[in-house]
Amino acid sequence: MVTYVIRRLIQLVIVLIGVTVITFVIMFAIPGDPAQQLAGKNATPERIATIRTQLGLDQPIYIQYYRFVGRLVRGDLGESYQLQKPVLQMIVENAPNTIQLAVAAVLIELLGIPLGIYSALRQFTFWDTALTTTALIIWGIPVFVLGVFMQWLFGLKLQEWTGYNVFPLTGAGDNVLGVIPASWSSLATLILPAVTLGLIEVAYISYMQRASMLEVIRADYIRTARAKGVSEGMVVRKHAFKNAVIPVMTIAGIDLGALMGGAILTETVFNRPGIGLMIYQAIGARDLPVVAGGVLFATLVYVFANLFVDLGYAWVDPRIRLEG
Amino acid sequence: MKKPTRRWRGLLAVAAVLIVAALLLGACGAKESTGNGGTGDQGTPVAGGTYNYPLSANPVSIEPVNAQESEGMQVAHQVFQGLTKYVLNDKGEMEAVPDIAEKWESTDSQTWTFHLKKGVMFQAPVSREVKAQDFVDGWNYVTDPANESFVSYILAPVEGSDDGGYQVDTKKGLTGVKALDDYTLEVKLRYPFAEFPQTLGHTVAAAWPVDYAKEIGAKKFSQKPVGTGPYMVESWKNNQSVTLVKNPDYWDTSEGAGPYIDTINMPIITSSQTEWLEFQKGTLDYTTVPPGQVAAAENKPEVKSGQWTAKRWPTLALYYVGMNMKDPTLGQNAELRQAISQSTDAQNVINIVNEGVPLPATGYVPLGMPGYAEGQNPWAYDPEAAKSTIDDMGGAPTLEYWYNTDEGHQKIAEVLQAGWQNAGIDVKLSNFEWGTFLDKLSKGNKGGGSQLFRMGWIADYPSMDNFLYPLFQSDQARTGSYTFYSNPEVDKLLQEARSTMDAQQRYDLYLQAEKQILTDMPASPLYFYRDFRVTNNRVANYVHNPMGFTDMWTLWIPEQAAE
């Protein structure tokens, strides 16, 4: 197990190198010059050249990358071109809201498990068809469209109809212990973005859970259990569910990392100050250190989520052995 | 497992019907009424309340050294004051009037003497009087290249500065600015410039306590800067919000000087869709609207009932079609350029692409500029005349039109292409990313120069000079308008205007220059931008001036009187 973890951590370094290289190449490939943006419209070519030199942008991409990595190993992610603030500080400030959002979205997406089981146990009935069709439709909705719809329905119209401002459309509240909403108003800012991000995954999880359950429910040991006269409830809870939920939990775990991507759009729509909004704004300003820092953070979350899922998998299912 | 019972199905059906009915009611239920909206009750100002004004991006900076884009400058506009300020006069033009300066004089438009008001105070915690030396220190600071100001070019006319607004010799500093005594500031310019006071309402030239900023550190100062204005920065949470509060010790106690509203809450909302929804929810008092929703916003019942105002506010900005005068085909063929201008269908572009918001441009200098005159373009839209010119020429060569990669610019290019096609001018469209686009435009006729291209210009300060000189003066036209236009007669007129102290005579000279440039037609003016904004009439006296600023200290909330 220890060897396995060490091997995964070594792989992590390779992944991080790959991710930073790709981020650098993409940021260089997309149009726009940060020096020109910073210099303003009336800047002389000399001024733009000076800024380029100050930021090190006059160097070839590999030199810039080398410098970036050099700083990175010393724990320095550099400074934002635009805000002239350490990127690490920006990540520390913004991460709690994103972690909160991703965790809340994962908790919401777990609703897909009972829905999937319900669907599987009623295969080909009206409710099974209704649930799977709805899941497919929701799964196909882009997160920014769903986000605006949620804002309109629950943020705007609900207030018009009831007179109560239950769900704020934007922002984030104060937290305690870093990531726990400190008040109802703080929690209220989390609900709509988390439901938006989570709902699409509910659809996905329920679909996966249904498929997994259908496979398990037809297994020999289930038939044996039923033949022995075990009650249907017991068969489902004790035998089928435990086995059918393992692959789905894996997906949910990995989703914690994958939701970091969805967070960019969700945080932009809901104007929620987090890593996603930070990356979005930095891309607009061609602020490479911030984009690279944000992407690194997201990658770390993704890789560690994967690692914990793998470790958890071995723990839940002792048949799986993690080989070093 | 049980199947869903009939009772449950029935309940679900009822719930579904209720939801659908509620949605329909929500869509149709808003009360219908008629009437035109205004910008709020114009009664007697009352103090108190909070004004909710969103910023569409995190400001780059909110203090004089680097406030440069609309968000940062809007914040700085409430906090800082300069020697002059811009007010909207009765003709709807932005005029520079004394602010911290009481008056100024110059005989040759090259050496200026500004007399400062006494009793102008910096906000707490500095709380000391502003002296002429503060301007000397501030201007020296922003023009020092070490301080990396990106807006110092506004001070480029001052002696000791280069064209980019940076000190030629940092040891000597900005030699042209001197405090003759505590309340007298002398400014020597590198060249005569009669519109110089018009430039000094820009934030970069504002008064700020350099000594205090150095004491607490530039970074700390940039987060919570101190000026002399009616509002103070309470907090700036990056990417979240800026909060301003009323300056309790505001030096200007004259009637109507304000401020009235206690707090200005500026949440940073990057999505215009979200901003528009927040406005409708009542949490904002001002909003832009997302693309494609101008008509829908204008038809909102709240607008018709006068609860909100939806308005197109003129701004000092121009969109034009440039023509490369170094191109062998276009540069030597005035008739072709005239025909292009006459077949440039601005109204169609405005209606099809811009939801009817901008105004067709009648010259280069936009509406709202002091001295503006309508109908300057002798080659205004006249497709028949254009067609007849092209026919007389025996047809036109195929031309290329360049734009920087952007969906909006592409749509505009397509509408323009159709208009030119109707006049018999075939135009091929090409697009490039911004950096490449500028680089290619600056090449002239060397290595594949441009022919026709799109370009825009936004005023740095309200002066005709700010449009005509940087865009069309011979030395500037290469990277100003990218047209490589050069006409000694125009250069002479612009120079003469800069040396003319009498405002009307000066405007006449600028207008003559504008007319001459338009006659030569190196660029066809397409439209003057207007900002479409919806505002809540809960707040009285809202004005969005042509520089895009709102003097928030003049706003008030009538409902505060009832509380």
CSV table of C-alpha atoms in Angstrom, one decimal, chain B residues 19-296:
chain,number,residue,atom,x,y,z
B,19,ILE,CA,-46.0,25.0,-11.2
B,20,VAL,CA,-46.9,25.6,-14.9
B,21,ALA,CA,-49.7,28.0,-13.9
B,22,ALA,CA,-47.3,29.9,-11.6
B,23,LEU,CA,-44.7,30.2,-14.4
B,24,LEU,CA,-47.3,31.5,-16.8
B,25,LEU,CA,-48.6,34.0,-14.2
B,26,GLY,CA,-45.1,35.1,-13.5
B,27,ALA,CA,-44.5,35.7,-17.2
B,28,CYS,CA,-47.7,37.6,-17.8
B,29,GLY,CA,-48.6,38.9,-14.4
B,30,ALA,CA,-46.6,42.1,-14.2
B,31,LYS,CA,-49.0,45.1,-14.2
B,32,GLU,CA,-49.4,47.0,-17.4
B,33,SER,CA,-49.1,50.8,-17.3
B,34,THR,CA,-48.0,53.5,-19.6
B,35,GLY,CA,-45.7,56.5,-19.2
B,36,ASN,CA,-42.1,57.4,-19.8
B,37,GLY,CA,-39.4,56.8,-17.3
B,38,GLY,CA,-37.1,59.6,-16.0
B,39,THR,CA,-34.0,59.5,-14.1
B,40,GLY,CA,-35.8,59.7,-10.8
B,41,ASP,CA,-37.6,62.2,-8.6
B,42,GLN,CA,-36.0,65.6,-9.0
B,43,GLY,CA,-37.1,67.0,-5.6
B,44,THR,CA,-34.9,68.2,-2.7
B,45,PRO,CA,-31.9,66.1,-2.0
B,46,VAL,CA,-32.0,64.0,1.2
B,47,ALA,CA,-29.2,62.3,2.9
B,48,GLY,CA,-28.8,58.6,3.7
B,49,GLY,CA,-29.2,55.2,2.1
B,50,THR,CA,-27.1,52.8,0.0
B,51,TYR,CA,-26.6,53.0,-3.7
B,52,ASN,CA,-25.9,49.6,-5.4
B,53,TYR,CA,-23.8,50.0,-8.5
B,54,PRO,CA,-22.2,46.9,-10.0
B,55,LEU,CA,-18.7,46.8,-11.5
B,56,SER,CA,-18.4,44.4,-14.5
B,57,ALA,CA,-14.8,43.4,-13.6
B,58,ASN,CA,-12.3,43.6,-10.8
B,59,PRO,CA,-10.7,47.0,-11.3
B,60,VAL,CA,-7.1,47.0,-12.3
B,61,SER,CA,-6.5,49.9,-10.0
B,62,ILE,CA,-8.6,52.5,-8.1
B,63,GLU,CA,-6.0,55.2,-7.5
B,64,PRO,CA,-4.4,57.8,-9.7
B,65,VAL,CA,-1.2,56.0,-10.6
B,66,ASN,CA,-3.0,53.3,-12.6
B,67,ALA,CA,-6.8,53.6,-12.7
B,68,GLN,CA,-7.3,53.1,-16.4
B,69,GLU,CA,-10.4,51.1,-17.4
B,70,SER,CA,-14.0,52.1,-16.8
B,71,GLU,CA,-14.5,50.2,-13.5
B,72,GLY,CA,-11.3,51.5,-11.8
B,73,MET,CA,-11.9,55.0,-13.1
B,74,GLN,CA,-15.5,55.0,-12.0
B,75,VAL,CA,-14.4,54.2,-8.4
B,76,ALA,CA,-11.5,56.7,-8.5
B,77,HIS,CA,-13.9,59.4,-9.9
B,78,GLN,CA,-15.8,59.3,-6.6
B,79,VAL,CA,-12.6,59.4,-4.4
B,80,PHE,CA,-10.2,61.7,-6.2
B,81,GLN,CA,-10.3,65.2,-7.6
B,82,GLY,CA,-8.0,67.2,-9.9
B,83,LEU,CA,-7.4,70.7,-10.8
B,84,THR,CA,-10.4,70.5,-13.1
B,85,LYS,CA,-13.5,68.4,-13.4
B,86,TYR,CA,-15.8,67.6,-16.2
B,87,VAL,CA,-19.4,68.8,-16.1
B,88,LEU,CA,-22.2,68.3,-18.5
B,89,ASN,CA,-23.2,71.7,-19.8
B,90,ASP,CA,-26.6,72.7,-21.1
B,91,LYS,CA,-25.6,71.7,-24.6
B,92,GLY,CA,-24.9,68.2,-23.4
B,93,GLU,CA,-21.1,68.7,-23.8
B,94,MET,CA,-18.4,67.7,-21.3
B,95,GLU,CA,-16.8,70.9,-20.2
B,96,ALA,CA,-13.7,71.2,-17.9
B,97,VAL,CA,-14.5,73.5,-15.0
B,98,PRO,CA,-12.4,74.4,-11.9
B,99,ASP,CA,-12.4,71.7,-9.2
B,100,ILE,CA,-9.4,72.0,-6.8
B,101,ALA,CA,-8.1,74.9,-9.0
B,102,GLU,CA,-10.0,78.1,-8.4
B,103,LYS,CA,-8.9,79.5,-11.7
B,104,TRP,CA,-6.1,79.3,-14.2
B,105,GLU,CA,-4.4,81.5,-16.8
B,106,SER,CA,-2.1,81.2,-19.8
B,107,THR,CA,-1.1,83.7,-22.4
B,108,ASP,CA,0.7,81.5,-24.8
B,109,SER,CA,-1.1,78.1,-24.1
B,110,GLN,CA,2.3,76.7,-23.2
B,111,THR,CA,2.9,78.1,-19.7
B,112,TRP,CA,0.0,77.7,-17.3
B,113,THR,CA,-0.6,79.0,-13.9
B,114,PHE,CA,-3.2,77.3,-11.7
B,115,HIS,CA,-4.5,79.0,-8.5
B,116,LEU,CA,-5.6,76.5,-6.0
B,117,LYS,CA,-8.6,76.8,-3.7
B,118,LYS,CA,-7.8,77.1,0.0
B,119,GLY,CA,-9.2,74.6,2.5
B,120,VAL,CA,-9.3,71.6,0.2
B,121,MET,CA,-8.6,68.7,2.5
B,122,PHE,CA,-7.4,65.2,2.1
B,123,GLN,CA,-9.7,62.5,3.5
B,124,ALA,CA,-8.9,60.9,6.9
B,125,PRO,CA,-6.5,59.6,8.1
B,126,VAL,CA,-4.3,62.2,6.2
B,127,SER,CA,-6.7,65.1,7.0
B,128,ARG,CA,-4.4,67.9,5.8
B,129,GLU,CA,-4.8,70.7,3.3
B,130,VAL,CA,-3.9,70.1,-0.3
B,131,LYS,CA,-1.0,72.3,-1.4
B,132,ALA,CA,0.5,72.9,-4.9
B,133,GLN,CA,3.4,70.7,-3.9
B,134,ASP,CA,1.0,67.7,-3.8
B,135,PHE,CA,0.4,68.1,-7.5
B,136,VAL,CA,4.2,68.4,-8.1
B,137,ASP,CA,4.8,65.2,-6.1
B,138,GLY,CA,1.9,63.3,-7.6
B,139,TRP,CA,2.7,64.1,-11.2
B,140,ASN,CA,6.4,63.3,-10.6
B,141,TYR,CA,5.4,60.0,-9.1
B,142,VAL,CA,3.2,58.9,-12.0
B,143,THR,CA,5.6,60.0,-14.7
B,144,ASP,CA,8.6,58.2,-13.0
B,145,PRO,CA,9.0,55.0,-15.1
B,146,ALA,CA,9.9,53.1,-12.0
B,147,ASN,CA,6.3,53.4,-10.7
B,148,GLU,CA,4.9,51.7,-13.8
B,149,SER,CA,1.9,53.9,-14.5
B,150,PHE,CA,0.1,52.9,-17.6
B,151,VAL,CA,-1.8,56.2,-17.8
B,152,SER,CA,1.0,58.7,-17.4
B,153,TYR,CA,0.7,59.5,-21.2
B,154,ILE,CA,-2.0,62.0,-20.2
B,155,LEU,CA,0.8,64.1,-18.7
B,156,ALA,CA,3.0,63.7,-21.8
B,157,PRO,CA,2.5,67.4,-22.8
B,158,VAL,CA,4.3,68.5,-19.6
B,159,GLU,CA,8.0,69.6,-20.0
B,160,GLY,CA,10.4,66.9,-18.9
B,161,SER,CA,8.2,64.1,-20.2
B,162,ASP,CA,8.5,62.0,-23.3
B,163,ASP,CA,5.7,61.1,-25.7
B,164,GLY,CA,4.7,58.2,-23.5
B,165,GLY,CA,4.4,60.4,-20.4
B,166,TYR,CA,7.6,59.2,-18.7
B,167,GLN,CA,10.3,61.5,-17.4
B,168,VAL,CA,13.1,62.0,-19.9
B,169,ASP,CA,15.6,62.3,-17.0
B,170,THR,CA,14.5,60.8,-13.7
B,171,LYS,CA,17.2,62.7,-11.8
B,172,LYS,CA,15.7,66.0,-12.9
B,173,GLY,CA,12.1,64.7,-12.6
B,174,LEU,CA,9.2,66.3,-14.3
B,175,THR,CA,10.8,69.7,-14.9
B,176,GLY,CA,7.7,71.5,-16.2
B,177,VAL,CA,5.7,71.4,-12.9
B,178,LYS,CA,6.6,73.8,-10.1
B,179,ALA,CA,4.9,75.0,-6.9
B,180,LEU,CA,5.3,78.8,-6.9
B,181,ASP,CA,3.8,78.9,-3.4
B,182,ASP,CA,1.3,76.8,-1.5
B,183,TYR,CA,-1.6,77.7,-3.7
B,184,THR,CA,0.0,78.4,-7.1
B,185,LEU,CA,1.1,75.8,-9.5
B,186,GLU,CA,3.0,76.6,-12.6
B,187,VAL,CA,3.0,74.1,-15.5
B,188,LYS,CA,5.3,74.5,-18.5
B,189,LEU,CA,4.4,72.4,-21.5
B,190,ARG,CA,6.6,71.0,-24.3
B,191,TYR,CA,4.3,72.6,-26.9
B,192,PRO,CA,1.4,75.0,-26.9
B,193,PHE,CA,-1.7,73.2,-25.9
B,194,ALA,CA,-4.8,75.3,-25.3
B,195,GLU,CA,-6.9,72.3,-24.3
B,196,PHE,CA,-4.5,71.4,-21.5
B,197,PRO,CA,-7.0,72.1,-18.7
B,198,GLN,CA,-9.4,69.6,-20.4
B,199,THR,CA,-6.9,66.9,-19.8
B,200,LEU,CA,-6.5,67.6,-16.1
B,201,GLY,CA,-9.9,66.1,-15.0
B,202,HIS,CA,-8.3,62.7,-15.7
B,203,THR,CA,-7.6,60.7,-12.5
B,204,VAL,CA,-3.9,60.4,-13.2
B,205,ALA,CA,-3.6,64.2,-12.7
B,206,ALA,CA,-5.6,64.2,-9.4
B,207,ALA,CA,-4.3,65.2,-6.0
B,208,TRP,CA,-3.2,62.4,-3.7
B,209,PRO,CA,-0.9,62.4,-0.6
B,210,VAL,CA,2.3,60.9,-2.0
B,211,ASP,CA,4.0,61.3,1.4
B,212,TYR,CA,1.3,59.2,3.1
B,213,ALA,CA,1.4,56.6,0.3
B,214,LYS,CA,5.2,56.2,0.7
B,215,GLU,CA,4.8,56.0,4.5
B,216,ILE,CA,2.3,53.1,4.4
B,217,GLY,CA,3.7,51.6,1.2
B,218,ALA,CA,2.4,51.8,-2.4
B,219,LYS,CA,0.7,48.4,-2.3
B,220,LYS,CA,-1.3,49.2,0.9
B,221,PHE,CA,-2.2,52.6,-0.5
B,222,SER,CA,-3.5,51.0,-3.7
B,223,GLN,CA,-5.9,48.9,-1.8
B,224,LYS,CA,-7.3,51.7,0.3
B,225,PRO,CA,-6.3,55.0,-1.3
B,226,VAL,CA,-6.9,58.4,0.0
B,227,GLY,CA,-8.1,61.4,-2.1
B,228,THR,CA,-10.0,64.6,-1.5
B,229,GLY,CA,-13.3,63.5,-3.0
B,230,PRO,CA,-16.8,63.2,-1.5
B,231,TYR,CA,-16.4,59.4,-1.0
B,232,MET,CA,-13.8,57.4,0.8
B,233,VAL,CA,-12.7,53.8,0.1
B,234,GLU,CA,-14.0,51.6,2.9
B,235,SER,CA,-12.9,48.3,1.4
B,236,TRP,CA,-11.8,46.7,-1.8
B,237,LYS,CA,-12.2,42.9,-1.8
B,238,ASN,CA,-10.6,41.7,-4.9
B,239,ASN,CA,-13.0,40.1,-7.4
B,240,GLN,CA,-15.8,40.6,-4.9
B,241,SER,CA,-16.7,44.2,-4.2
B,242,VAL,CA,-15.6,47.8,-3.6
B,243,THR,CA,-17.4,49.7,-0.8
B,244,LEU,CA,-17.3,53.5,-0.6
B,245,VAL,CA,-18.6,55.6,2.3
B,246,LYS,CA,-19.4,59.3,2.5
B,247,ASN,CA,-16.5,61.4,3.5
B,248,PRO,CA,-17.7,63.0,6.8
B,249,ASP,CA,-15.1,65.8,6.5
B,250,TYR,CA,-15.7,66.7,2.9
B,251,TRP,CA,-14.2,70.1,2.2
B,252,ASP,CA,-16.8,71.3,-0.3
B,253,THR,CA,-19.7,72.4,1.8
B,254,SER,CA,-21.3,74.6,-0.8
B,255,GLU,CA,-24.9,73.9,-1.7
B,256,GLY,CA,-25.5,71.0,-4.1
B,257,ALA,CA,-21.9,69.7,-3.6
B,258,GLY,CA,-23.2,66.5,-1.9
B,259,PRO,CA,-22.6,63.8,-1.1
B,260,TYR,CA,-26.0,62.6,0.0
B,261,ILE,CA,-25.9,58.8,-0.1
B,262,ASP,CA,-24.1,57.2,2.9
B,263,THR,CA,-22.7,54.1,1.2
B,264,ILE,CA,-21.9,53.0,-2.3
B,265,ASN,CA,-21.9,49.3,-2.6
B,266,MET,CA,-20.1,48.1,-5.8
B,267,PRO,CA,-20.4,44.3,-6.2
B,268,ILE,CA,-18.1,42.9,-8.9
B,269,ILE,CA,-20.4,40.9,-11.3
B,270,THR,CA,-18.7,39.7,-14.4
B,271,SER,CA,-21.7,38.1,-16.1
B,272,SER,CA,-24.0,40.7,-17.7
B,273,GLN,CA,-26.9,38.1,-17.5
B,274,THR,CA,-26.4,37.8,-13.8
B,275,GLU,CA,-26.2,41.6,-13.3
B,276,TRP,CA,-29.4,42.0,-15.2
B,277,LEU,CA,-31.2,39.4,-13.0
B,278,GLU,CA,-29.8,41.0,-9.9
B,279,PHE,CA,-31.2,44.4,-11.0
B,280,GLN,CA,-34.6,42.8,-11.7
B,281,LYS,CA,-34.4,41.3,-8.2
B,282,GLY,CA,-34.0,44.8,-6.8
B,283,THR,CA,-30.5,44.3,-5.4
B,284,LEU,CA,-28.9,46.7,-7.9
B,285,ASP,CA,-29.8,50.2,-8.8
B,286,TYR,CA,-28.0,50.2,-12.2
B,287,THR,CA,-27.4,47.6,-14.8
B,288,THR,CA,-26.1,46.9,-18.3
B,289,VAL,CA,-28.2,44.4,-20.2
B,290,PRO,CA,-27.0,41.2,-21.9
B,291,PRO,CA,-26.6,41.2,-25.7
B,292,GLY,CA,-29.8,40.9,-27.6
B,293,GLN,CA,-32.0,42.1,-24.7
B,294,VAL,CA,-32.2,45.8,-25.3
B,295,ALA,CA,-35.7,45.8,-26.8
B,296,ALA,CA,-36.9,43.4,-24.1
